[in-house]
């Protein structure tokens, strides 16, 4: 009997759970598909396209291109700083400055650097609110030495002055020349600095007016005259006031966050041009004080040559340069050596020398003591000599100073005012004071510290503040000061620092005894290491010798055993050979006896036989018997030889 039951109704709750499961599965599948698509086709958020600004590029200190294509320059670096705040990218348009200015006015470029302010230009271009720097106008000419005129431009009268075609510098120079009564013929030029230098050297033009100082003009074959300095601005096309507004905002931000940016760029890229002509007043003073007498303290910076007595070292390098660096006056110097600071200072006070070297440039100390100090000639590293192993220059110390060493006192007052100076009559007295603990240290140049380290128990601590070296002279020598400062300004400081490295190193040759004293710990460690190494070598040799002896004894034992075994084998072989010989001898003898009987009977049969056939048999039998007997005799003879029987 079949029974039918009604279907169980499905609750709405079960239906909803089932739908939810399907919906979750579909959502998970779509999510996985979306993740896969994002992986295969990544998308990035939309970016605003960077604004492209067309900038004029002219080859100079403002825009430079290196050998590998790298860009640099005063204006280039400044514009890159601005671009970091504006988001610009630059498109560079190349040409001369005059060509680029015309393109700016025509709207063919958007921006140009180093544009001086002129009211006539206001309707044509837009200026930045702040200057980007200053622009100097320079006159470059062939060097005119021996002239007595104090006017550096007098040689231009009636000459030919080159300038960049379309340059605005000429309008600056024109009024100045007219006031001096100098008349020139302008010769517009369109070539680069290298060709201009060739034209100057050949005399095709007498001078060249420029606003950029190219490296080709920095030769000592040319004279340089700084005409004027003017503020220069970024300039923009009249159609791009938006660029001016963004630049003004960026320059204001840079002024707040990086206030010394222009100074850093100027120091990095600009060349300071110093006029190589001195005034008539200076010439007159030099005529009355010829030569300039320099008193110098013998030491690491200047020394008297042992053979000639002439000055050597850094001071000689300065004199060599300064003697002929001016166009209208050759300078003469007389260098006089002194062995102590007090003697040198007294000589200057007595008027025996016009100035002294070296001196630390401390203007406050110079004012208090009635001295003038020239500009910085070079810097020299300094060191403290002490008995302390944990010396710190930040702490307060008592420093021993020779009483008459005004140079050292000026240095300490300027760099370490928190130290207490104690005067001693000589440097040896200072050394003894430090050694006995009466003073914490004495200070000397890094090049002279070696002479102190020979004496135990001194230590050396190099100081973080170098000494600024200059010349010192009486307070009334202001004209001499201006002349010396002019020569120092023309002298590359790197040349003097290089001379310091060459000449200031001590000439003292270290003896073996000094080396051992100064490096006792290292020497002892080295000797111990050598001794230990020697012991290791000897021990290794002994171990190898013992091992070799053991191996030799083992080989000897094995050789003895092998020799005994060989003797036994030889004896057995001889015994076997003897037995063989005896056997052969006995066997051969026993066989020959019956063989003789056989041959004898065969001979008797031969006498009785008459049948030819039988005689033939008998002959062959007799022949075979003789052959066999011969073989037996041979074996018997061999056995006789083996057995030693004759």
XYZ file of C-alpha atoms in Angstrom:
646
model
C 0.000 0.000 0.000
C 1.575 3.340 -1.064
C 1.198 6.235 1.263
C 1.636 9.809 0.025
C 2.702 12.484 2.464
C 2.210 16.151 1.741
C 5.441 18.135 1.004
C 6.834 19.950 3.970
C 6.446 23.660 3.476
C 9.737 25.677 3.269
C 9.858 28.496 5.707
C 10.540 31.998 4.465
C 13.541 32.082 6.821
C 15.242 29.203 4.974
C 14.628 30.901 1.625
C 16.288 34.080 2.781
C 19.390 32.259 4.044
C 19.765 30.445 0.735
C 19.473 33.679 -1.230
C 22.029 35.298 1.028
C 24.496 32.488 0.414
C 24.120 32.882 -3.378
C 24.447 36.641 -3.140
C 27.629 36.358 -1.062
C 29.149 33.880 -3.531
C 28.337 36.175 -6.466
C 29.769 39.197 -4.640
C 32.944 37.282 -3.797
C 33.289 36.191 -7.434
C 32.874 39.780 -8.692
C 35.384 41.006 -6.093
C 37.976 38.461 -7.212
C 37.373 39.424 -10.859
C 37.818 43.111 -10.013
C 41.061 42.401 -8.161
C 42.344 40.424 -11.123
C 41.511 43.258 -13.521
C 43.251 45.794 -11.254
C 46.336 43.610 -11.181
C 46.426 43.164 -14.962
C 45.498 46.753 -15.794
C 46.739 49.009 -12.991
C 45.378 52.515 -13.024
C 46.898 55.616 -11.504
C 45.111 58.695 -10.330
C 44.879 61.441 -12.893
C 47.585 64.056 -12.575
C 47.491 67.619 -13.644
C 49.842 68.061 -16.562
C 52.951 70.072 -15.591
C 53.060 73.567 -17.032
C 55.802 74.002 -19.641
C 57.621 77.342 -19.519
C 59.809 78.449 -22.436
C 63.036 79.865 -21.008
C 65.884 81.670 -22.760
C 69.238 79.849 -22.471
C 72.454 81.782 -23.159
C 75.894 80.301 -22.433
C 77.430 82.101 -19.459
C 77.827 81.701 -15.718
C 74.003 81.746 -15.610
C 73.591 78.706 -17.846
C 76.345 76.128 -18.204
C 76.451 72.693 -19.857
C 79.009 70.173 -18.586
C 80.966 67.621 -20.650
C 78.357 64.923 -19.924
C 75.371 67.169 -20.654
C 74.679 68.113 -17.030
C 73.209 71.589 -16.559
C 74.217 74.161 -13.954
C 74.655 77.896 -13.462
C 73.406 80.730 -11.276
C 70.144 81.335 -13.144
C 69.615 77.609 -13.837
C 69.867 76.661 -10.154
C 67.652 79.576 -9.105
C 64.973 78.593 -11.632
C 65.078 74.983 -10.447
C 64.439 76.202 -6.892
C 61.428 78.162 -8.181
C 60.145 75.140 -10.126
C 59.996 73.110 -6.909
C 57.255 75.477 -5.666
C 55.470 76.112 -8.981
C 55.613 72.601 -10.491
C 56.918 73.948 -13.821
C 59.005 72.117 -16.370
C 61.271 74.161 -18.608
C 61.763 74.158 -22.349
C 65.102 75.822 -23.115
C 65.461 78.075 -26.134
C 69.091 78.798 -27.048
C 70.529 82.061 -28.358
C 72.481 85.163 -27.393
C 71.058 87.340 -24.647
C 70.116 90.047 -27.172
C 68.343 87.538 -29.441
C 66.464 86.046 -26.516
C 65.377 89.476 -25.296
C 63.839 90.236 -28.694
C 62.076 86.829 -28.565
C 60.746 87.673 -25.097
C 59.310 90.965 -26.339
C 57.732 89.162 -29.307
C 56.241 86.484 -27.045
C 58.305 83.658 -28.593
C 59.651 82.742 -25.137
C 57.993 83.109 -21.750
C 60.838 83.909 -19.378
C 64.358 85.378 -19.412
C 66.836 85.823 -16.557
C 69.241 88.633 -15.664
C 67.297 91.543 -17.130
C 68.194 94.966 -15.724
C 65.451 97.436 -14.907
C 64.819 100.113 -17.556
C 61.753 102.347 -17.689
C 61.774 102.081 -21.473
C 61.185 98.334 -21.139
C 58.146 98.534 -18.879
C 55.599 98.562 -21.755
C 57.395 95.620 -23.400
C 57.993 93.067 -20.628
C 57.054 92.179 -17.036
C 59.596 92.191 -14.179
C 59.666 89.976 -11.092
C 58.910 91.812 -7.850
C 62.312 90.967 -6.357
C 65.725 90.958 -8.040
C 67.274 87.574 -8.726
C 70.807 88.945 -8.256
C 73.193 91.622 -9.390
C 74.900 91.924 -12.739
C 78.350 93.408 -13.099
C 79.538 95.022 -16.287
C 83.188 94.319 -17.000
C 85.784 95.616 -19.421
C 88.345 93.031 -20.502
C 91.506 94.215 -22.241
C 95.007 93.152 -23.061
C 97.203 93.725 -20.032
C 98.859 97.142 -20.053
C 101.804 97.000 -17.651
C 104.094 99.895 -16.877
C 101.502 102.677 -17.349
C 101.710 105.515 -14.819
C 98.080 106.604 -15.174
C 95.731 105.886 -12.277
C 92.742 105.840 -14.653
C 92.298 102.175 -15.656
C 90.363 103.149 -18.810
C 92.750 105.785 -20.162
C 94.141 103.316 -22.708
C 90.696 103.118 -24.357
C 90.856 106.688 -25.679
C 90.796 106.457 -29.475
C 90.599 102.658 -29.348
C 88.120 100.064 -30.492
C 85.722 98.668 -27.857
C 83.918 95.437 -28.619
C 80.546 94.609 -27.127
C 77.785 92.088 -27.722
C 75.537 93.116 -30.584
C 72.353 94.595 -29.101
C 73.912 94.804 -25.631
C 72.508 97.277 -23.124
C 75.826 97.586 -21.252
C 77.066 100.213 -23.686
C 74.476 102.723 -22.451
C 75.922 102.292 -18.938
C 79.461 102.859 -20.155
C 78.758 105.740 -22.530
C 78.023 108.356 -19.892
C 80.943 107.220 -17.750
C 83.416 107.532 -20.636
C 82.073 110.931 -21.610
C 82.670 112.248 -18.089
C 86.268 111.000 -18.300
C 86.749 112.550 -21.752
C 87.431 109.177 -23.352
C 86.237 108.518 -26.908
C 85.992 104.983 -28.298
C 84.731 103.288 -31.433
C 82.135 100.600 -30.773
C 82.659 97.260 -32.534
C 79.598 94.973 -32.139
C 80.530 91.291 -31.785
C 78.457 88.144 -32.268
C 81.076 85.475 -31.440
C 81.718 83.566 -28.232
C 84.179 84.177 -25.408
C 86.959 82.045 -26.933
C 86.964 84.081 -30.174
C 86.744 87.351 -28.228
C 89.856 86.337 -26.273
C 91.670 85.655 -29.570
C 90.649 89.065 -30.950
C 91.910 90.770 -27.807
C 95.204 88.906 -27.965
C 95.721 89.743 -31.653
C 94.799 93.432 -31.216
C 91.757 93.312 -33.482
C 89.856 94.985 -30.651
C 91.418 96.875 -27.727
C 88.843 95.901 -25.104
C 85.556 94.080 -24.721
C 82.476 95.064 -22.709
C 80.575 92.153 -21.165
C 78.182 91.350 -18.353
C 79.380 87.769 -17.889
C 82.824 86.711 -16.733
C 83.801 83.751 -18.917
C 86.777 81.608 -17.927
C 88.635 82.692 -21.072
C 88.931 86.213 -19.617
C 90.515 85.081 -16.336
C 94.009 84.774 -17.811
C 96.813 86.929 -16.476
C 97.274 88.134 -20.065
C 94.133 90.254 -19.617
C 93.213 93.137 -17.335
C 89.736 93.320 -15.811
C 87.787 96.404 -14.777
C 84.531 96.207 -12.843
C 82.346 98.944 -14.314
C 79.106 98.749 -12.351
C 76.752 96.470 -10.442
C 72.992 96.564 -11.027
C 70.045 94.603 -9.716
C 68.773 92.087 -12.242
C 65.351 90.478 -12.466
C 63.463 87.643 -14.058
C 61.527 89.039 -17.015
C 58.338 87.613 -18.544
C 56.386 88.047 -21.732
C 53.492 90.500 -21.425
C 51.196 87.615 -22.341
C 52.218 85.593 -19.229
C 51.314 87.591 -16.102
C 50.454 84.254 -14.478
C 54.127 83.255 -14.569
C 55.138 86.525 -12.911
C 52.626 86.002 -10.085
C 53.773 82.424 -9.450
C 57.449 83.466 -9.578
C 56.878 86.329 -7.119
C 55.168 83.915 -4.721
C 57.946 81.325 -5.038
C 60.689 83.961 -4.555
C 58.932 85.241 -1.427
C 58.798 81.684 -0.054
C 62.487 81.174 -0.860
C 63.336 84.471 0.845
C 61.651 83.175 4.005
C 62.857 79.571 3.995
C 66.236 80.006 2.274
C 67.324 83.613 2.895
C 70.943 83.099 1.791
C 70.182 81.340 -1.501
C 71.449 84.195 -3.683
C 74.631 84.508 -1.632
C 75.308 80.781 -1.986
C 74.710 80.844 -5.740
C 76.896 83.920 -6.148
C 79.707 82.301 -4.175
C 79.347 79.123 -6.235
C 79.213 80.590 -9.734
C 80.311 84.210 -9.758
C 83.894 85.385 -10.090
C 84.976 88.419 -8.123
C 86.710 90.852 -10.440
C 89.331 93.065 -8.825
C 90.699 96.077 -10.644
C 94.384 95.586 -11.387
C 95.172 99.320 -11.291
C 95.946 101.271 -8.132
C 95.343 104.963 -7.521
C 97.866 107.770 -7.916
C 97.914 108.192 -4.123
C 98.865 104.553 -3.708
C 101.536 104.832 -6.401
C 103.028 107.871 -4.662
C 103.138 106.059 -1.321
C 104.875 103.069 -2.901
C 107.427 105.341 -4.586
C 108.287 106.762 -1.170
C 108.421 103.357 0.559
C 110.216 101.140 -1.912
C 110.668 98.281 -1.159
C 107.904 97.057 1.155
C 109.672 95.520 4.157
C 108.036 92.359 5.499
C 109.251 91.037 8.824
C 108.473 87.358 9.200
C 108.731 84.854 12.004
C 110.711 81.799 11.013
C 108.489 78.760 11.250
C 106.230 76.552 9.211
C 104.893 79.384 7.013
C 108.146 81.135 6.163
C 111.788 80.135 6.524
C 115.133 81.523 5.497
C 116.940 79.318 2.991
C 119.974 77.710 4.639
C 122.255 78.434 1.665
C 121.051 81.744 0.180
C 119.240 83.288 3.144
C 116.283 84.126 0.895
C 112.774 83.610 2.181
C 110.990 80.381 1.292
C 107.602 78.894 2.028
C 104.157 80.461 1.792
C 105.486 84.019 2.057
C 107.704 83.487 -0.985
C 104.669 82.328 -2.982
C 102.778 85.487 -2.048
C 105.687 87.785 -2.942
C 106.140 86.025 -6.280
C 102.496 86.644 -7.189
C 102.043 90.130 -5.758
C 105.193 91.576 -7.340
C 103.687 91.876 -10.832
C 99.935 91.466 -10.360
C 99.182 95.192 -10.780
C 99.072 96.887 -14.161
C 100.495 100.295 -13.282
C 103.056 99.443 -10.585
C 105.574 96.680 -9.966
C 105.818 95.941 -6.240
C 109.175 95.340 -4.565
C 109.455 93.402 -1.309
C 112.221 92.807 1.207
C 111.685 89.861 3.554
C 113.506 90.030 6.917
C 113.612 86.974 9.185
C 113.134 87.077 12.975
C 113.522 84.213 15.401
C 111.002 85.297 18.060
C 107.637 87.123 18.114
C 108.902 89.758 20.538
C 111.811 90.691 18.258
C 109.481 90.895 15.245
C 106.939 93.009 17.102
C 109.648 95.354 18.370
C 111.068 95.726 14.845
C 107.683 96.865 13.555
C 107.286 99.254 16.477
C 110.748 100.724 15.699
C 109.876 101.158 12.000
C 112.413 98.592 10.810
C 109.679 96.690 8.938
C 106.451 97.926 7.362
C 104.364 94.868 8.231
C 104.733 91.484 9.910
C 103.807 87.940 8.958
C 102.076 85.777 10.024
C 99.283 87.356 12.033
C 95.897 86.029 13.085
C 93.069 88.175 11.765
C 91.331 89.385 14.929
C 90.025 92.904 14.213
C 89.012 93.559 17.819
C 92.486 92.674 19.091
C 94.025 94.809 16.348
C 91.946 97.829 17.354
C 92.813 97.481 21.048
C 96.542 97.189 20.340
C 96.865 99.676 17.489
C 97.303 97.336 14.525
C 95.762 96.977 11.077
C 95.066 93.517 9.690
C 94.786 92.693 6.004
C 92.196 90.435 4.411
C 92.507 86.688 4.874
C 95.515 85.277 3.070
C 94.944 81.639 4.057
C 93.748 79.435 6.913
C 95.916 77.068 8.912
C 94.831 74.149 11.163
C 95.651 74.505 14.847
C 96.296 71.959 17.602
C 96.417 71.850 21.395
C 99.363 70.087 23.086
C 98.330 68.661 26.443
C 98.987 65.901 28.962
C 95.287 65.083 29.194
C 93.978 62.043 27.357
C 90.372 63.326 27.275
C 90.932 66.951 26.284
C 87.827 68.808 25.024
C 88.056 72.301 23.548
C 84.526 73.063 24.774
C 85.710 72.965 28.394
C 87.417 75.827 30.184
C 91.202 75.451 30.168
C 94.325 77.256 31.226
C 96.553 77.749 28.200
C 100.246 78.669 28.339
C 101.189 81.435 25.872
C 104.532 83.123 25.141
C 104.161 86.643 26.529
C 105.137 88.447 23.312
C 103.272 86.194 20.862
C 100.502 88.634 19.928
C 99.447 86.421 17.029
C 98.627 83.471 19.287
C 96.863 85.710 21.787
C 94.707 87.176 19.037
C 93.745 83.682 17.896
C 92.829 82.490 21.412
C 90.843 85.630 22.223
C 88.843 85.248 19.021
C 88.228 81.492 18.960
C 88.408 80.415 22.628
C 87.436 83.354 24.867
C 86.440 80.909 27.630
C 90.062 79.770 28.028
C 92.377 81.523 30.486
C 95.729 82.619 29.063
C 98.832 82.554 31.263
C 101.952 84.331 30.003
C 105.352 82.625 30.030
C 108.617 84.108 28.782
C 109.390 81.471 26.132
C 107.841 78.517 24.343
C 110.073 76.186 26.371
C 108.631 77.676 29.559
C 105.146 77.001 28.155
C 106.150 73.403 27.474
C 107.399 72.964 31.048
C 104.220 74.502 32.453
C 102.049 72.001 30.598
C 104.319 69.108 31.521
C 104.247 70.017 35.229
C 100.469 70.540 35.266
C 100.556 74.327 35.841
C 98.730 74.784 32.516
C 96.288 72.501 30.730
C 97.698 73.015 27.243
C 99.612 75.140 24.799
C 98.446 75.885 21.248
C 100.500 75.673 18.063
C 99.958 75.084 14.362
C 99.233 71.547 13.233
C 102.470 71.609 11.229
C 104.635 72.348 14.295
C 102.998 69.943 16.722
C 105.422 67.137 15.900
C 108.252 68.881 17.760
C 106.222 68.672 20.987
C 105.123 65.065 20.624
C 108.725 63.872 20.833
C 108.562 64.645 24.549
C 106.493 62.289 26.674
C 103.799 62.510 28.020
C 102.279 65.018 25.565
C 99.193 64.342 23.475
C 97.822 66.272 20.503
C 94.215 67.392 20.012
C 93.432 69.098 16.710
C 91.171 72.110 17.176
C 88.019 72.705 15.148
C 88.696 76.433 14.623
C 91.506 77.159 12.145
C 93.719 80.201 12.348
C 92.960 82.929 9.790
C 96.368 84.166 8.622
C 96.942 87.728 7.395
C 99.529 90.510 7.491
C 99.664 92.968 10.395
C 100.904 96.561 10.248
C 100.766 99.788 12.292
C 97.455 101.602 12.546
C 98.737 104.467 10.378
C 99.496 102.257 7.342
C 96.077 102.485 5.720
C 97.453 103.059 2.189
C 99.730 100.035 2.469
C 96.757 98.048 3.771
C 94.671 98.928 0.694
C 97.481 97.909 -1.681
C 98.106 94.581 0.073
C 94.364 93.839 0.237
C 94.098 94.493 -3.496
C 96.857 91.960 -4.202
C 95.255 89.422 -1.848
C 91.894 89.847 -3.577
C 93.540 89.062 -6.925
C 95.340 86.012 -5.499
C 93.387 82.707 -5.643
C 93.195 81.413 -2.067
C 93.564 77.849 -3.349
C 97.047 78.783 -4.561
C 98.090 79.827 -1.070
C 96.509 76.761 0.549
C 98.420 74.599 -1.921
C 101.651 76.390 -1.018
C 100.872 75.769 2.660
C 100.580 72.022 2.013
C 103.878 71.983 0.123
C 106.006 74.063 2.468
C 104.543 73.818 5.960
C 105.190 70.104 6.482
C 108.146 69.666 8.871
C 111.530 68.753 7.399
C 112.540 66.744 10.458
C 113.571 63.178 9.684
C 112.449 60.729 12.336
C 115.272 58.586 13.749
C 114.831 54.982 14.783
C 115.054 55.902 18.458
C 112.383 58.615 18.047
C 110.147 56.254 16.145
C 110.417 53.634 18.909
C 109.743 56.244 21.602
C 106.748 57.684 19.794
C 105.319 54.293 18.893
C 106.389 52.172 21.858
C 103.136 50.226 22.107
C 103.112 49.450 18.389
C 106.778 48.443 18.408
C 106.317 46.128 21.433
C 103.243 44.578 19.855
C 105.193 44.054 16.637
C 108.134 42.421 18.452
C 105.789 40.132 20.395
C 104.011 39.156 17.192
C 107.328 38.392 15.460
C 108.495 36.311 18.477
C 105.215 34.389 18.607
C 105.419 33.817 14.871
C 108.985 32.526 15.275
C 107.876 30.125 18.029
C 105.037 28.875 15.874
C 107.417 28.249 12.984
C 109.876 26.346 15.241
C 107.078 24.321 16.837
C 105.669 23.467 13.450
C 109.123 22.342 12.287
C 109.547 20.117 15.386
C 106.143 18.537 14.855
C 106.958 17.858 11.217
C 110.370 16.392 12.161
C 108.829 14.061 14.741
C 106.202 12.948 12.297
C 108.868 12.325 9.634
C 110.952 10.261 12.113
C 107.930 8.116 12.990
C 107.189 7.572 9.327
C 110.828 6.652 8.689
C 110.828 4.098 11.555
C 107.647 2.542 10.202
C 109.165 2.303 6.733
C 112.333 0.698 8.156
C 110.281 -1.918 9.987
C 108.312 -2.670 6.849
C 111.565 -2.905 4.866
C 113.080 -5.351 7.411
C 110.025 -7.595 7.254
C 110.063 -7.469 3.465
C 113.772 -8.340 3.414
C 113.236 -11.391 5.691
C 110.360 -12.573 3.572
C 112.520 -12.149 0.461
C 115.367 -14.151 2.012
C 112.970 -16.953 2.938
C 111.529 -17.017 -0.566
C 115.021 -17.048 -2.050
C 116.040 -19.966 0.160
C 112.947 -21.911 -0.828
C 113.641 -21.167 -4.484
C 117.245 -22.358 -4.192
C 116.136 -25.506 -2.391
C 113.578 -26.264 -5.078
C 116.144 -25.648 -7.802
C 118.609 -27.969 -6.100
C 116.006 -30.706 -5.858
C 115.182 -30.232 -9.541
C 118.819 -30.481 -10.549
C 119.367 -33.596 -8.494
C 116.273 -35.162 -9.967
C 117.372 -34.420 -13.531
C 120.846 -35.742 -12.891
C 119.570 -39.004 -11.419
C 116.902 -39.438 -14.077
C 119.290 -38.771 -16.995
C 121.883 -41.172 -15.664
C 119.333 -43.906 -15.103
C 117.856 -43.483 -18.615
C 121.230 -43.405 -20.427
C 122.324 -46.805 -19.059
C 119.454 -48.815 -20.614
C 119.689 -46.641 -23.726
C 123.276 -47.730 -24.244
C 122.177 -51.340 -23.893
C 119.498 -50.872 -26.535
C 121.954 -49.314 -28.955
C 124.431 -52.106 -28.270
C 121.941 -54.840 -29.032
C 120.830 -52.986 -32.110
C 124.407 -53.037 -33.337
C 124.584 -56.813 -32.748
C 121.345 -57.344 -34.668
C 122.760 -55.437 -37.588
C 125.523 -57.981 -37.931
C 123.063 -60.910 -38.023
C 120.485 -59.472 -40.408
C 120.655 -59.894 -44.144
C 117.180 -58.866 -45.181
C 117.359 -55.342 -46.577
C 114.019 -54.449 -45.182
C 114.954 -55.469 -41.694
C 118.263 -53.665 -42.071
C 116.316 -50.535 -42.905
C 114.249 -50.917 -39.767
C 117.356 -51.510 -37.738
C 119.051 -48.375 -39.161
C 116.134 -46.170 -38.283
C 115.974 -47.673 -34.792
C 119.677 -47.050 -34.371
C 119.317 -43.421 -35.645
C 116.415 -42.703 -33.220
C 118.310 -44.237 -30.336
C 121.390 -42.085 -30.982
C 119.194 -38.963 -31.143
C 117.529 -39.873 -27.890
C 120.896 -40.578 -26.290
C 122.147 -37.181 -27.430
C 119.170 -35.501 -25.762
C 119.781 -37.463 -22.571
C 123.432 -36.393 -22.580
C 122.430 -32.747 -22.988
C 119.982 -32.947 -20.049
C 122.643 -34.633 -17.995
C 125.149 -31.884 -18.828
C 122.599 -29.190 -17.817
C 121.901 -30.935 -14.536
C 125.642 -31.087 -13.920
C 125.864 -27.314 -14.396
C 122.834 -26.558 -12.124
C 124.111 -28.834 -9.390
C 127.594 -27.332 -9.603
C 129.209 -30.533 -10.812
C 131.754 -30.438 -13.612
